[in-house]
Short mmCIF file of N, CA and C in Angstrom, two decimals:
data_model
loop_
_atom_site.label_atom_id
_atom_site.label_comp_id
_atom_site.label_asym_id
_atom_site.label_seq_id
_atom_site.Cartn_x
_atom_site.Cartn_y
_atom_site.Cartn_z
N SER A 236 45.02 57.39 18.94
CA SER A 236 44.40 56.19 19.47
C SER A 236 43.23 55.77 18.60
N PHE A 237 42.74 54.55 18.81
CA PHE A 237 41.66 53.99 18.01
C PHE A 237 40.40 53.86 18.87
N PRO A 238 39.23 53.70 18.23
CA PRO A 238 37.99 53.56 19.00
C PRO A 238 38.09 52.43 20.01
N GLY A 239 37.68 52.71 21.24
CA GLY A 239 37.74 51.71 22.30
C GLY A 239 39.10 51.57 22.94
N GLN A 240 40.04 52.42 22.52
CA GLN A 240 41.39 52.32 23.04
C GLN A 240 41.68 53.55 23.89
N THR A 241 41.99 53.36 25.18
CA THR A 241 42.30 54.47 26.07
C THR A 241 43.68 55.00 25.77
N SER A 242 43.97 56.21 26.29
CA SER A 242 45.29 56.80 26.07
C SER A 242 46.39 55.96 26.70
N GLU A 243 46.04 55.31 27.85
CA GLU A 243 47.03 54.46 28.51
C GLU A 243 47.33 53.22 27.67
N MET A 244 46.27 52.65 27.06
CA MET A 244 46.46 51.49 26.19
C MET A 244 47.29 51.87 24.97
N ALA A 245 47.03 53.07 24.45
CA ALA A 245 47.76 53.52 23.27
C ALA A 245 49.23 53.70 23.57
N SER A 246 49.54 54.22 24.78
CA SER A 246 50.93 54.46 25.12
C SER A 246 51.69 53.16 25.37
N GLU A 247 50.96 52.09 25.72
CA GLU A 247 51.60 50.81 25.98
C GLU A 247 51.60 49.90 24.75
N ALA A 248 50.91 50.30 23.71
CA ALA A 248 50.85 49.48 22.50
C ALA A 248 52.23 49.40 21.85
N PRO A 249 52.58 48.26 21.26
CA PRO A 249 53.89 48.14 20.61
C PRO A 249 53.97 49.00 19.36
N TRP A 250 55.19 49.34 18.99
CA TRP A 250 55.41 50.09 17.77
C TRP A 250 55.42 49.14 16.57
N LYS A 251 54.93 49.62 15.46
CA LYS A 251 55.12 48.88 14.22
C LYS A 251 56.62 48.92 13.88
N PRO A 252 57.20 47.81 13.47
CA PRO A 252 58.62 47.85 13.08
C PRO A 252 58.82 48.73 11.85
N ASN A 253 59.90 49.48 11.85
CA ASN A 253 60.20 50.33 10.70
C ASN A 253 60.52 49.48 9.48
N VAL A 254 60.27 50.05 8.31
CA VAL A 254 60.61 49.38 7.05
C VAL A 254 62.09 49.63 6.76
N PRO A 255 62.92 48.59 6.76
CA PRO A 255 64.35 48.79 6.46
C PRO A 255 64.54 49.30 5.04
N GLY A 256 65.61 50.04 4.83
CA GLY A 256 65.90 50.55 3.50
C GLY A 256 66.07 49.45 2.47
N SER A 257 66.65 48.32 2.88
CA SER A 257 66.86 47.20 1.94
C SER A 257 65.53 46.60 1.50
N VAL A 258 64.58 46.50 2.42
CA VAL A 258 63.27 45.95 2.08
C VAL A 258 62.52 46.90 1.15
N MET A 259 62.62 48.20 1.46
CA MET A 259 61.96 49.20 0.62
C MET A 259 62.55 49.17 -0.79
N ALA A 260 63.88 49.06 -0.90
CA ALA A 260 64.53 49.04 -2.20
C ALA A 260 64.13 47.81 -3.00
N CYS A 261 64.06 46.65 -2.34
CA CYS A 261 63.67 45.41 -3.02
C CYS A 261 62.23 45.50 -3.52
N SER A 262 61.33 45.97 -2.67
CA SER A 262 59.93 46.11 -3.06
C SER A 262 59.76 47.12 -4.18
N ALA A 263 60.50 48.22 -4.10
CA ALA A 263 60.43 49.25 -5.15
C ALA A 263 60.96 48.71 -6.48
N ALA A 264 62.01 47.88 -6.42
CA ALA A 264 62.56 47.30 -7.64
C ALA A 264 61.54 46.37 -8.31
N ILE A 265 60.84 45.58 -7.50
CA ILE A 265 59.82 44.67 -8.04
C ILE A 265 58.69 45.46 -8.69
N ASN A 266 58.21 46.49 -7.99
CA ASN A 266 57.12 47.29 -8.54
C ASN A 266 57.57 48.07 -9.77
N THR A 267 58.84 48.49 -9.80
CA THR A 267 59.37 49.17 -10.97
C THR A 267 59.40 48.23 -12.17
N PHE A 268 59.77 46.97 -11.94
CA PHE A 268 59.79 45.97 -13.01
C PHE A 268 58.40 45.83 -13.64
N PHE A 269 57.37 45.69 -12.80
CA PHE A 269 56.01 45.56 -13.32
C PHE A 269 55.55 46.84 -14.00
N THR A 270 55.95 47.99 -13.45
CA THR A 270 55.57 49.27 -14.05
C THR A 270 56.16 49.43 -15.44
N VAL A 271 57.44 49.11 -15.58
CA VAL A 271 58.10 49.22 -16.88
C VAL A 271 57.47 48.27 -17.89
N ASN A 272 57.14 47.05 -17.46
CA ASN A 272 56.48 46.10 -18.35
C ASN A 272 55.14 46.63 -18.84
N CYS A 273 54.38 47.24 -17.94
CA CYS A 273 53.09 47.82 -18.32
C CYS A 273 53.28 48.98 -19.29
N LEU A 274 54.30 49.79 -19.03
CA LEU A 274 54.57 50.94 -19.91
C LEU A 274 54.91 50.48 -21.32
N ILE A 275 55.70 49.42 -21.42
CA ILE A 275 56.05 48.87 -22.74
C ILE A 275 54.80 48.31 -23.43
N ASP A 276 53.97 47.59 -22.68
CA ASP A 276 52.73 47.04 -23.25
C ASP A 276 51.83 48.16 -23.78
N VAL A 277 51.69 49.22 -23.01
CA VAL A 277 50.87 50.36 -23.44
C VAL A 277 51.45 50.99 -24.70
N SER A 278 52.77 51.14 -24.73
CA SER A 278 53.42 51.76 -25.89
C SER A 278 53.24 50.93 -27.15
N VAL A 279 53.45 49.62 -27.05
CA VAL A 279 53.31 48.75 -28.22
C VAL A 279 51.85 48.70 -28.68
N ALA A 280 50.92 48.60 -27.73
CA ALA A 280 49.50 48.54 -28.09
C ALA A 280 49.05 49.84 -28.75
N THR A 281 49.50 50.98 -28.23
CA THR A 281 49.14 52.28 -28.83
C THR A 281 49.68 52.39 -30.25
N TRP A 282 50.94 51.99 -30.42
CA TRP A 282 51.54 52.02 -31.77
C TRP A 282 50.79 51.10 -32.72
N ALA A 283 50.42 49.91 -32.27
CA ALA A 283 49.72 48.96 -33.13
C ALA A 283 48.36 49.48 -33.56
N VAL A 284 47.67 50.14 -32.63
CA VAL A 284 46.34 50.69 -32.95
C VAL A 284 46.47 51.86 -33.92
N GLU A 285 47.42 52.74 -33.66
CA GLU A 285 47.57 53.93 -34.50
C GLU A 285 48.01 53.59 -35.92
N THR A 286 48.77 52.51 -36.07
CA THR A 286 49.28 52.12 -37.39
C THR A 286 48.51 50.94 -37.99
N SER A 287 47.50 50.45 -37.26
CA SER A 287 46.69 49.30 -37.69
C SER A 287 47.55 48.06 -37.93
N LYS A 288 48.59 47.90 -37.13
CA LYS A 288 49.47 46.73 -37.25
C LYS A 288 49.24 45.81 -36.04
N VAL A 289 48.03 45.29 -35.97
CA VAL A 289 47.65 44.45 -34.84
C VAL A 289 48.46 43.16 -34.80
N ALA A 290 48.80 42.64 -35.99
CA ALA A 290 49.58 41.40 -36.04
C ALA A 290 50.94 41.57 -35.35
N HIS A 291 51.50 42.77 -35.44
CA HIS A 291 52.77 43.03 -34.77
C HIS A 291 52.61 42.99 -33.25
N LEU A 292 51.47 43.48 -32.76
CA LEU A 292 51.19 43.42 -31.33
C LEU A 292 51.09 41.97 -30.88
N GLN A 293 50.44 41.15 -31.69
CA GLN A 293 50.33 39.73 -31.36
C GLN A 293 51.71 39.06 -31.32
N GLN A 294 52.56 39.40 -32.28
CA GLN A 294 53.90 38.83 -32.31
C GLN A 294 54.70 39.24 -31.06
N TYR A 295 54.53 40.48 -30.66
CA TYR A 295 55.22 40.96 -29.45
C TYR A 295 54.73 40.20 -28.22
N LEU A 296 53.43 40.00 -28.11
CA LEU A 296 52.87 39.30 -26.96
C LEU A 296 53.32 37.84 -26.91
N VAL A 297 53.39 37.21 -28.08
CA VAL A 297 53.88 35.82 -28.14
C VAL A 297 55.35 35.77 -27.71
N TRP A 298 56.14 36.71 -28.22
CA TRP A 298 57.56 36.75 -27.85
C TRP A 298 57.71 36.95 -26.34
N ARG A 299 56.95 37.87 -25.78
CA ARG A 299 57.07 38.15 -24.35
C ARG A 299 56.69 36.94 -23.52
N ASP A 300 55.70 36.18 -24.01
CA ASP A 300 55.26 35.00 -23.26
C ASP A 300 56.28 33.87 -23.35
N GLU A 301 57.02 33.82 -24.45
CA GLU A 301 57.97 32.72 -24.65
C GLU A 301 59.40 33.08 -24.25
N GLU A 302 59.67 34.35 -24.02
CA GLU A 302 61.02 34.78 -23.67
C GLU A 302 61.40 34.22 -22.30
N LYS A 303 62.46 33.39 -22.25
CA LYS A 303 62.73 32.59 -21.05
C LYS A 303 63.16 33.43 -19.85
N PHE A 304 63.87 34.54 -20.07
CA PHE A 304 64.35 35.32 -18.94
C PHE A 304 63.20 36.05 -18.24
N ILE A 305 62.31 36.64 -19.02
CA ILE A 305 61.16 37.33 -18.45
C ILE A 305 60.25 36.33 -17.73
N LYS A 306 60.05 35.16 -18.33
CA LYS A 306 59.22 34.13 -17.70
C LYS A 306 59.81 33.69 -16.37
N ALA A 307 61.13 33.56 -16.33
CA ALA A 307 61.79 33.14 -15.10
C ALA A 307 61.62 34.18 -14.00
N ILE A 308 61.77 35.46 -14.38
CA ILE A 308 61.60 36.53 -13.40
C ILE A 308 60.17 36.56 -12.88
N MET A 309 59.20 36.45 -13.79
CA MET A 309 57.80 36.44 -13.39
C MET A 309 57.50 35.28 -12.44
N PHE A 310 58.06 34.12 -12.73
CA PHE A 310 57.81 32.94 -11.91
C PHE A 310 58.34 33.14 -10.49
N VAL A 311 59.55 33.69 -10.39
CA VAL A 311 60.15 33.94 -9.08
C VAL A 311 59.32 34.96 -8.30
N LEU A 312 58.87 36.01 -8.98
CA LEU A 312 58.08 37.04 -8.31
C LEU A 312 56.73 36.50 -7.84
N LEU A 313 56.13 35.61 -8.63
CA LEU A 313 54.85 35.02 -8.23
C LEU A 313 55.01 34.14 -7.00
N LEU A 314 56.18 33.50 -6.88
CA LEU A 314 56.43 32.68 -5.70
C LEU A 314 56.46 33.52 -4.42
N GLY A 315 56.78 34.80 -4.58
CA GLY A 315 56.86 35.69 -3.42
C GLY A 315 55.53 36.29 -3.00
N LEU A 316 54.45 36.02 -3.77
CA LEU A 316 53.15 36.60 -3.44
C LEU A 316 52.65 36.21 -2.04
N PRO A 317 52.78 34.94 -1.62
CA PRO A 317 52.33 34.60 -0.25
C PRO A 317 53.05 35.41 0.82
N PHE A 318 54.36 35.63 0.65
CA PHE A 318 55.11 36.41 1.62
C PHE A 318 54.65 37.87 1.61
N ALA A 319 54.36 38.37 0.39
CA ALA A 319 53.86 39.74 0.29
C ALA A 319 52.51 39.88 0.99
N PHE A 320 51.66 38.85 0.82
CA PHE A 320 50.34 38.89 1.45
C PHE A 320 50.47 38.96 2.97
N PHE A 321 51.28 38.08 3.55
CA PHE A 321 51.41 38.05 5.01
C PHE A 321 52.07 39.32 5.53
N GLY A 322 53.03 39.86 4.78
CA GLY A 322 53.67 41.09 5.20
C GLY A 322 52.70 42.26 5.23
N MET A 323 51.89 42.38 4.16
CA MET A 323 50.92 43.47 4.10
C MET A 323 49.79 43.25 5.11
N ALA A 324 49.37 41.99 5.26
CA ALA A 324 48.30 41.69 6.22
C ALA A 324 48.74 42.02 7.64
N TYR A 325 50.01 41.76 7.93
CA TYR A 325 50.52 42.07 9.27
C TYR A 325 50.52 43.58 9.52
N GLY A 326 50.83 44.36 8.47
CA GLY A 326 50.78 45.81 8.61
C GLY A 326 49.37 46.30 8.90
N VAL A 327 48.37 45.73 8.20
CA VAL A 327 46.98 46.11 8.44
C VAL A 327 46.54 45.64 9.83
N TYR A 328 46.98 44.45 10.20
CA TYR A 328 46.66 43.92 11.54
C TYR A 328 47.17 44.86 12.62
N GLY A 329 48.38 45.37 12.46
CA GLY A 329 48.93 46.30 13.43
C GLY A 329 48.11 47.57 13.54
N THR A 330 47.60 48.02 12.40
CA THR A 330 46.74 49.22 12.41
C THR A 330 45.44 48.94 13.15
N VAL A 331 44.82 47.80 12.85
CA VAL A 331 43.56 47.44 13.49
C VAL A 331 43.73 47.24 15.00
N ARG A 332 44.87 46.68 15.38
CA ARG A 332 45.13 46.41 16.79
C ARG A 332 45.62 47.65 17.54
N GLY A 333 45.82 48.75 16.85
CA GLY A 333 46.22 49.98 17.51
C GLY A 333 47.70 50.09 17.79
N HIS A 334 48.51 49.34 17.06
CA HIS A 334 49.96 49.48 17.23
C HIS A 334 50.39 50.89 16.85
N ARG A 335 51.39 51.39 17.55
CA ARG A 335 51.81 52.77 17.33
C ARG A 335 52.63 52.90 16.04
N ALA A 336 52.34 53.96 15.30
CA ALA A 336 53.05 54.29 14.07
C ALA A 336 52.56 55.65 13.61
N SER A 337 53.25 56.24 12.67
CA SER A 337 52.79 57.52 12.13
C SER A 337 51.50 57.32 11.33
N LYS A 338 50.73 58.37 11.18
CA LYS A 338 49.50 58.29 10.40
C LYS A 338 49.80 57.92 8.95
N ILE A 339 50.93 58.41 8.45
CA ILE A 339 51.32 58.09 7.08
C ILE A 339 51.55 56.58 6.93
N ARG A 340 52.22 55.99 7.95
CA ARG A 340 52.50 54.55 7.89
C ARG A 340 51.21 53.73 7.93
N HIS A 341 50.28 54.11 8.82
CA HIS A 341 49.00 53.42 8.88
C HIS A 341 48.26 53.52 7.55
N PHE A 342 48.24 54.71 6.99
CA PHE A 342 47.55 54.96 5.72
C PHE A 342 48.17 54.15 4.59
N ALA A 343 49.51 54.11 4.54
CA ALA A 343 50.19 53.39 3.47
C ALA A 343 50.03 51.88 3.60
N ASP A 344 50.07 51.37 4.84
CA ASP A 344 49.88 49.93 5.04
C ASP A 344 48.51 49.48 4.53
N CYS A 345 47.48 50.23 4.91
CA CYS A 345 46.11 49.86 4.49
C CYS A 345 45.92 50.10 3.00
N GLY A 346 46.44 51.21 2.50
CA GLY A 346 46.28 51.54 1.08
C GLY A 346 46.94 50.53 0.17
N GLN A 347 48.15 50.08 0.54
CA GLN A 347 48.85 49.12 -0.30
C GLN A 347 48.14 47.77 -0.30
N PHE A 348 47.66 47.35 0.86
CA PHE A 348 46.94 46.07 0.95
C PHE A 348 45.69 46.09 0.07
N VAL A 349 44.91 47.15 0.17
CA VAL A 349 43.67 47.26 -0.62
C VAL A 349 43.99 47.34 -2.11
N THR A 350 45.02 48.12 -2.47
CA THR A 350 45.36 48.28 -3.88
C THR A 350 45.75 46.96 -4.52
N LEU A 351 46.61 46.18 -3.83
CA LEU A 351 47.09 44.92 -4.41
C LEU A 351 46.02 43.84 -4.41
N TRP A 352 45.41 43.58 -3.25
CA TRP A 352 44.57 42.40 -3.11
C TRP A 352 43.10 42.64 -3.48
N CYS A 353 42.67 43.89 -3.45
CA CYS A 353 41.26 44.17 -3.76
C CYS A 353 41.05 44.82 -5.13
N ILE A 354 42.12 45.36 -5.72
CA ILE A 354 41.97 46.04 -7.01
C ILE A 354 42.88 45.45 -8.07
N LEU A 355 44.21 45.43 -7.81
CA LEU A 355 45.17 45.06 -8.84
C LEU A 355 45.02 43.59 -9.26
N LEU A 356 45.10 42.67 -8.32
CA LEU A 356 45.01 41.25 -8.68
C LEU A 356 43.65 40.88 -9.28
N PRO A 357 42.51 41.36 -8.72
CA PRO A 357 41.22 41.08 -9.39
C PRO A 357 41.16 41.63 -10.82
N THR A 358 41.80 42.78 -11.04
CA THR A 358 41.83 43.35 -12.39
C THR A 358 42.62 42.46 -13.34
N VAL A 359 43.73 41.92 -12.85
CA VAL A 359 44.53 41.00 -13.67
C VAL A 359 43.71 39.77 -14.06
N LEU A 360 43.02 39.19 -13.09
CA LEU A 360 42.30 37.94 -13.32
C LEU A 360 41.03 38.12 -14.14
N THR A 361 40.33 39.22 -13.93
CA THR A 361 39.03 39.40 -14.59
C THR A 361 39.07 40.27 -15.85
N GLN A 362 40.14 41.06 -16.01
CA GLN A 362 40.19 41.97 -17.15
C GLN A 362 41.42 41.76 -18.04
N LEU A 363 42.61 41.78 -17.43
CA LEU A 363 43.84 41.73 -18.22
C LEU A 363 44.00 40.39 -18.94
N ILE A 364 43.89 39.28 -18.21
CA ILE A 364 44.10 37.96 -18.82
C ILE A 364 43.07 37.66 -19.90
N PRO A 365 41.76 37.91 -19.67
CA PRO A 365 40.79 37.66 -20.75
C PRO A 365 41.05 38.51 -22.00
N ARG A 366 41.43 39.77 -21.81
CA ARG A 366 41.69 40.63 -22.97
C ARG A 366 42.97 40.19 -23.69
N LEU A 367 43.95 39.72 -22.93
CA LEU A 367 45.17 39.20 -23.54
C LEU A 367 44.87 37.96 -24.39
N GLN A 368 44.08 37.05 -23.85
CA GLN A 368 43.72 35.85 -24.59
C GLN A 368 42.92 36.19 -25.85
N ALA A 369 42.01 37.14 -25.73
CA ALA A 369 41.22 37.55 -26.88
C ALA A 369 42.11 38.17 -27.96
N MET A 370 43.12 38.90 -27.53
CA MET A 370 44.04 39.54 -28.47
C MET A 370 44.88 38.49 -29.20
N LEU A 371 45.33 37.48 -28.46
CA LEU A 371 46.20 36.45 -29.05
C LEU A 371 45.46 35.53 -30.01
N THR A 372 44.19 35.28 -29.75
CA THR A 372 43.42 34.34 -30.57
C THR A 372 42.71 35.00 -31.75
N CYS A 373 42.74 36.31 -31.82
CA CYS A 373 42.06 37.00 -32.92
C CYS A 373 42.86 36.84 -34.22
N PRO A 374 42.25 36.41 -35.32
CA PRO A 374 42.97 36.22 -36.59
C PRO A 374 43.24 37.56 -37.28
N ALA A 375 44.25 38.26 -36.81
CA ALA A 375 44.53 39.61 -37.32
C ALA A 375 45.00 39.62 -38.76
N ASP A 376 45.47 38.47 -39.27
CA ASP A 376 45.97 38.42 -40.65
C ASP A 376 44.84 38.28 -41.66
N GLN A 377 43.61 38.13 -41.20
CA GLN A 377 42.46 38.03 -42.10
C GLN A 377 41.72 39.36 -42.13
N LYS A 378 41.54 39.90 -43.32
CA LYS A 378 40.96 41.24 -43.46
C LYS A 378 39.56 41.34 -42.88
N LYS A 379 38.78 40.26 -42.99
CA LYS A 379 37.40 40.33 -42.51
C LYS A 379 37.32 40.46 -40.99
N HIS A 380 38.42 40.13 -40.30
CA HIS A 380 38.45 40.25 -38.83
C HIS A 380 39.29 41.45 -38.37
N ALA A 381 39.72 42.27 -39.32
CA ALA A 381 40.62 43.37 -38.99
C ALA A 381 40.00 44.35 -37.99
N ALA A 382 38.74 44.72 -38.22
CA ALA A 382 38.08 45.69 -37.34
C ALA A 382 37.91 45.12 -35.94
N ASP A 383 37.53 43.86 -35.86
CA ASP A 383 37.33 43.21 -34.55
C ASP A 383 38.65 43.11 -33.80
N CYS A 384 39.71 42.74 -34.51
CA CYS A 384 41.02 42.63 -33.86
C CYS A 384 41.55 43.99 -33.42
N LEU A 385 41.26 45.01 -34.20
CA LEU A 385 41.68 46.35 -33.83
C LEU A 385 40.97 46.80 -32.56
N GLU A 386 39.68 46.46 -32.46
CA GLU A 386 38.91 46.79 -31.27
C GLU A 386 39.47 46.09 -30.04
N LYS A 387 39.88 44.84 -30.20
CA LYS A 387 40.47 44.09 -29.09
C LYS A 387 41.84 44.64 -28.69
N ALA A 388 42.56 45.15 -29.68
CA ALA A 388 43.85 45.78 -29.39
C ALA A 388 43.65 47.05 -28.58
N VAL A 389 42.61 47.80 -28.90
CA VAL A 389 42.29 49.02 -28.14
C VAL A 389 41.95 48.65 -26.70
N ALA A 390 41.12 47.61 -26.53
CA ALA A 390 40.73 47.17 -25.19
C ALA A 390 41.93 46.69 -24.39
N PHE A 391 42.87 46.00 -25.06
CA PHE A 391 44.07 45.53 -24.39
C PHE A 391 44.93 46.71 -23.95
N GLY A 392 45.04 47.71 -24.79
CA GLY A 392 45.81 48.90 -24.42
C GLY A 392 45.19 49.65 -23.27
N GLU A 393 43.87 49.75 -23.26
CA GLU A 393 43.17 50.48 -22.19
C GLU A 393 43.37 49.82 -20.83
N ILE A 394 43.27 48.49 -20.77
CA ILE A 394 43.43 47.82 -19.47
C ILE A 394 44.87 47.92 -18.99
N ASN A 395 45.81 48.01 -19.92
CA ASN A 395 47.21 48.17 -19.51
C ASN A 395 47.48 49.58 -18.97
N VAL A 396 46.73 50.55 -19.43
CA VAL A 396 46.83 51.89 -18.84
C VAL A 396 46.39 51.84 -17.38
N VAL A 397 45.29 51.12 -17.13
CA VAL A 397 44.81 50.94 -15.76
C VAL A 397 45.87 50.23 -14.92
N MET A 398 46.48 49.18 -15.46
CA MET A 398 47.51 48.44 -14.75
C MET A 398 48.72 49.31 -14.48
N LEU A 399 49.05 50.19 -15.42
CA LEU A 399 50.18 51.09 -15.23
C LEU A 399 49.93 52.02 -14.04
N VAL A 400 48.72 52.56 -13.96
CA VAL A 400 48.36 53.44 -12.84
C VAL A 400 48.42 52.69 -11.51
N LEU A 401 47.90 51.47 -11.49
CA LEU A 401 47.89 50.67 -10.26
C LEU A 401 49.31 50.32 -9.82
N ASN A 402 50.18 50.00 -10.75
CA ASN A 402 51.57 49.69 -10.40
C ASN A 402 52.31 50.92 -9.90
N LEU A 403 52.00 52.07 -10.46
CA LEU A 403 52.57 53.32 -9.96
C LEU A 403 52.08 53.60 -8.54
N MET A 404 50.82 53.26 -8.27
CA MET A 404 50.30 53.41 -6.92
C MET A 404 51.04 52.51 -5.94
N MET A 405 51.31 51.27 -6.35
CA MET A 405 52.06 50.35 -5.49
C MET A 405 53.45 50.90 -5.20
N LEU A 406 54.07 51.49 -6.19
CA LEU A 406 55.38 52.10 -6.00
C LEU A 406 55.29 53.27 -5.04
N GLY A 407 54.22 54.05 -5.16
CA GLY A 407 54.01 55.17 -4.24
C GLY A 407 53.78 54.72 -2.81
N TRP A 408 53.03 53.62 -2.63
CA TRP A 408 52.79 53.10 -1.27
C TRP A 408 54.11 52.69 -0.62
N ASP A 409 55.01 52.08 -1.40
CA ASP A 409 56.32 51.69 -0.85
C ASP A 409 57.05 52.91 -0.30
N SER A 410 57.04 53.98 -1.09
CA SER A 410 57.74 55.21 -0.66
C SER A 410 57.09 55.80 0.59
N LEU A 411 55.75 55.79 0.63
CA LEU A 411 55.05 56.34 1.80
C LEU A 411 55.32 55.52 3.06
N LYS A 412 55.36 54.20 2.92
CA LYS A 412 55.62 53.34 4.08
C LYS A 412 57.01 53.64 4.66
N TYR A 413 57.98 53.81 3.78
CA TYR A 413 59.33 54.11 4.25
C TYR A 413 59.40 55.52 4.85
N TYR A 414 58.72 56.46 4.20
CA TYR A 414 58.68 57.84 4.70
C TYR A 414 57.97 57.90 6.05
N GLY A 415 57.03 56.98 6.29
CA GLY A 415 56.26 56.97 7.52
C GLY A 415 56.93 56.26 8.67
N ASN A 416 58.19 55.84 8.50
CA ASN A 416 58.92 55.22 9.62
C ASN A 416 58.94 56.15 10.82
N SER A 417 58.84 55.59 12.02
CA SER A 417 58.80 56.37 13.25
C SER A 417 60.08 56.18 14.06
N ASN A 418 60.56 57.27 14.63
CA ASN A 418 61.76 57.18 15.48
C ASN A 418 61.51 56.30 16.70
N GLY A 419 60.28 56.32 17.19
CA GLY A 419 59.96 55.56 18.38
C GLY A 419 60.08 54.06 18.20
N ALA A 420 59.94 53.59 16.96
CA ALA A 420 60.01 52.17 16.70
C ALA A 420 61.41 51.61 16.92
N ASP A 421 62.41 52.48 16.86
CA ASP A 421 63.79 52.04 17.05
C ASP A 421 64.26 52.18 18.49
N GLN A 422 63.40 52.71 19.36
CA GLN A 422 63.79 52.95 20.74
C GLN A 422 63.39 51.77 21.62
N PRO A 423 64.15 51.51 22.67
CA PRO A 423 63.78 50.42 23.59
C PRO A 423 62.49 50.77 24.31
N PRO A 424 61.74 49.78 24.77
CA PRO A 424 60.47 50.05 25.47
C PRO A 424 60.69 50.86 26.74
N THR A 425 59.76 51.75 27.02
CA THR A 425 59.85 52.57 28.23
C THR A 425 59.55 51.71 29.46
N PRO A 426 60.40 51.74 30.47
CA PRO A 426 60.14 50.90 31.67
C PRO A 426 58.85 51.31 32.35
N SER A 427 58.15 50.30 32.87
CA SER A 427 56.88 50.57 33.54
C SER A 427 57.14 51.12 34.93
N LYS A 428 56.08 51.58 35.63
CA LYS A 428 56.21 52.12 36.98
C LYS A 428 56.72 51.06 37.96
N ASP A 429 56.26 49.80 37.77
CA ASP A 429 56.72 48.74 38.65
C ASP A 429 58.21 48.48 38.49
N ASP A 430 58.70 48.58 37.23
CA ASP A 430 60.11 48.37 37.00
C ASP A 430 60.96 49.45 37.66
N LYS A 431 60.43 50.69 37.65
CA LYS A 431 61.15 51.81 38.25
C LYS A 431 61.27 51.64 39.77
N LYS A 432 60.19 51.08 40.40
CA LYS A 432 60.24 50.88 41.85
C LYS A 432 61.30 49.85 42.23
N ASP A 433 61.45 48.81 41.37
CA ASP A 433 62.47 47.79 41.66
C ASP A 433 63.86 48.38 41.48
#
């Protein structure tokens, strides 16, 4: 039970709906897509720094930005952000309202919401995008700017390591939410005492 919630109120609270396997698989696929993209970015950036081939990193980033299939996938996934927000917000709302669920499910609902909306997206907007723009605009083909461009490549690789960890966390939250499904959520509501008298 939650603060201010009696045992009787807790027993009458609705169950959080279980996460269907299809929803879990879809969410995991989306997070896997972002995770793999981050892993590739980290790999290319690391290689470029180690070999001092920053211009190759820039070419890769330009290709990735212009590649029509990846852009189309990203666009579709971005359209789903409002639905993701309301879905996660509803899970947190259920926790705050004292809806019944396993402790794992409550923990995963809150953890995923905080990870995406309070850490991951702010990191993209304030760190990843500025470093990406700095990397793309740096004149890596000019020797006098080589050291500066190399430094920016290192910074770009570092923020992608952070993004890789955050995307792995999102994938982990999906698994925990599914693992935290409760048997009680699939059961019909228990009849009240008044219903039994009738």
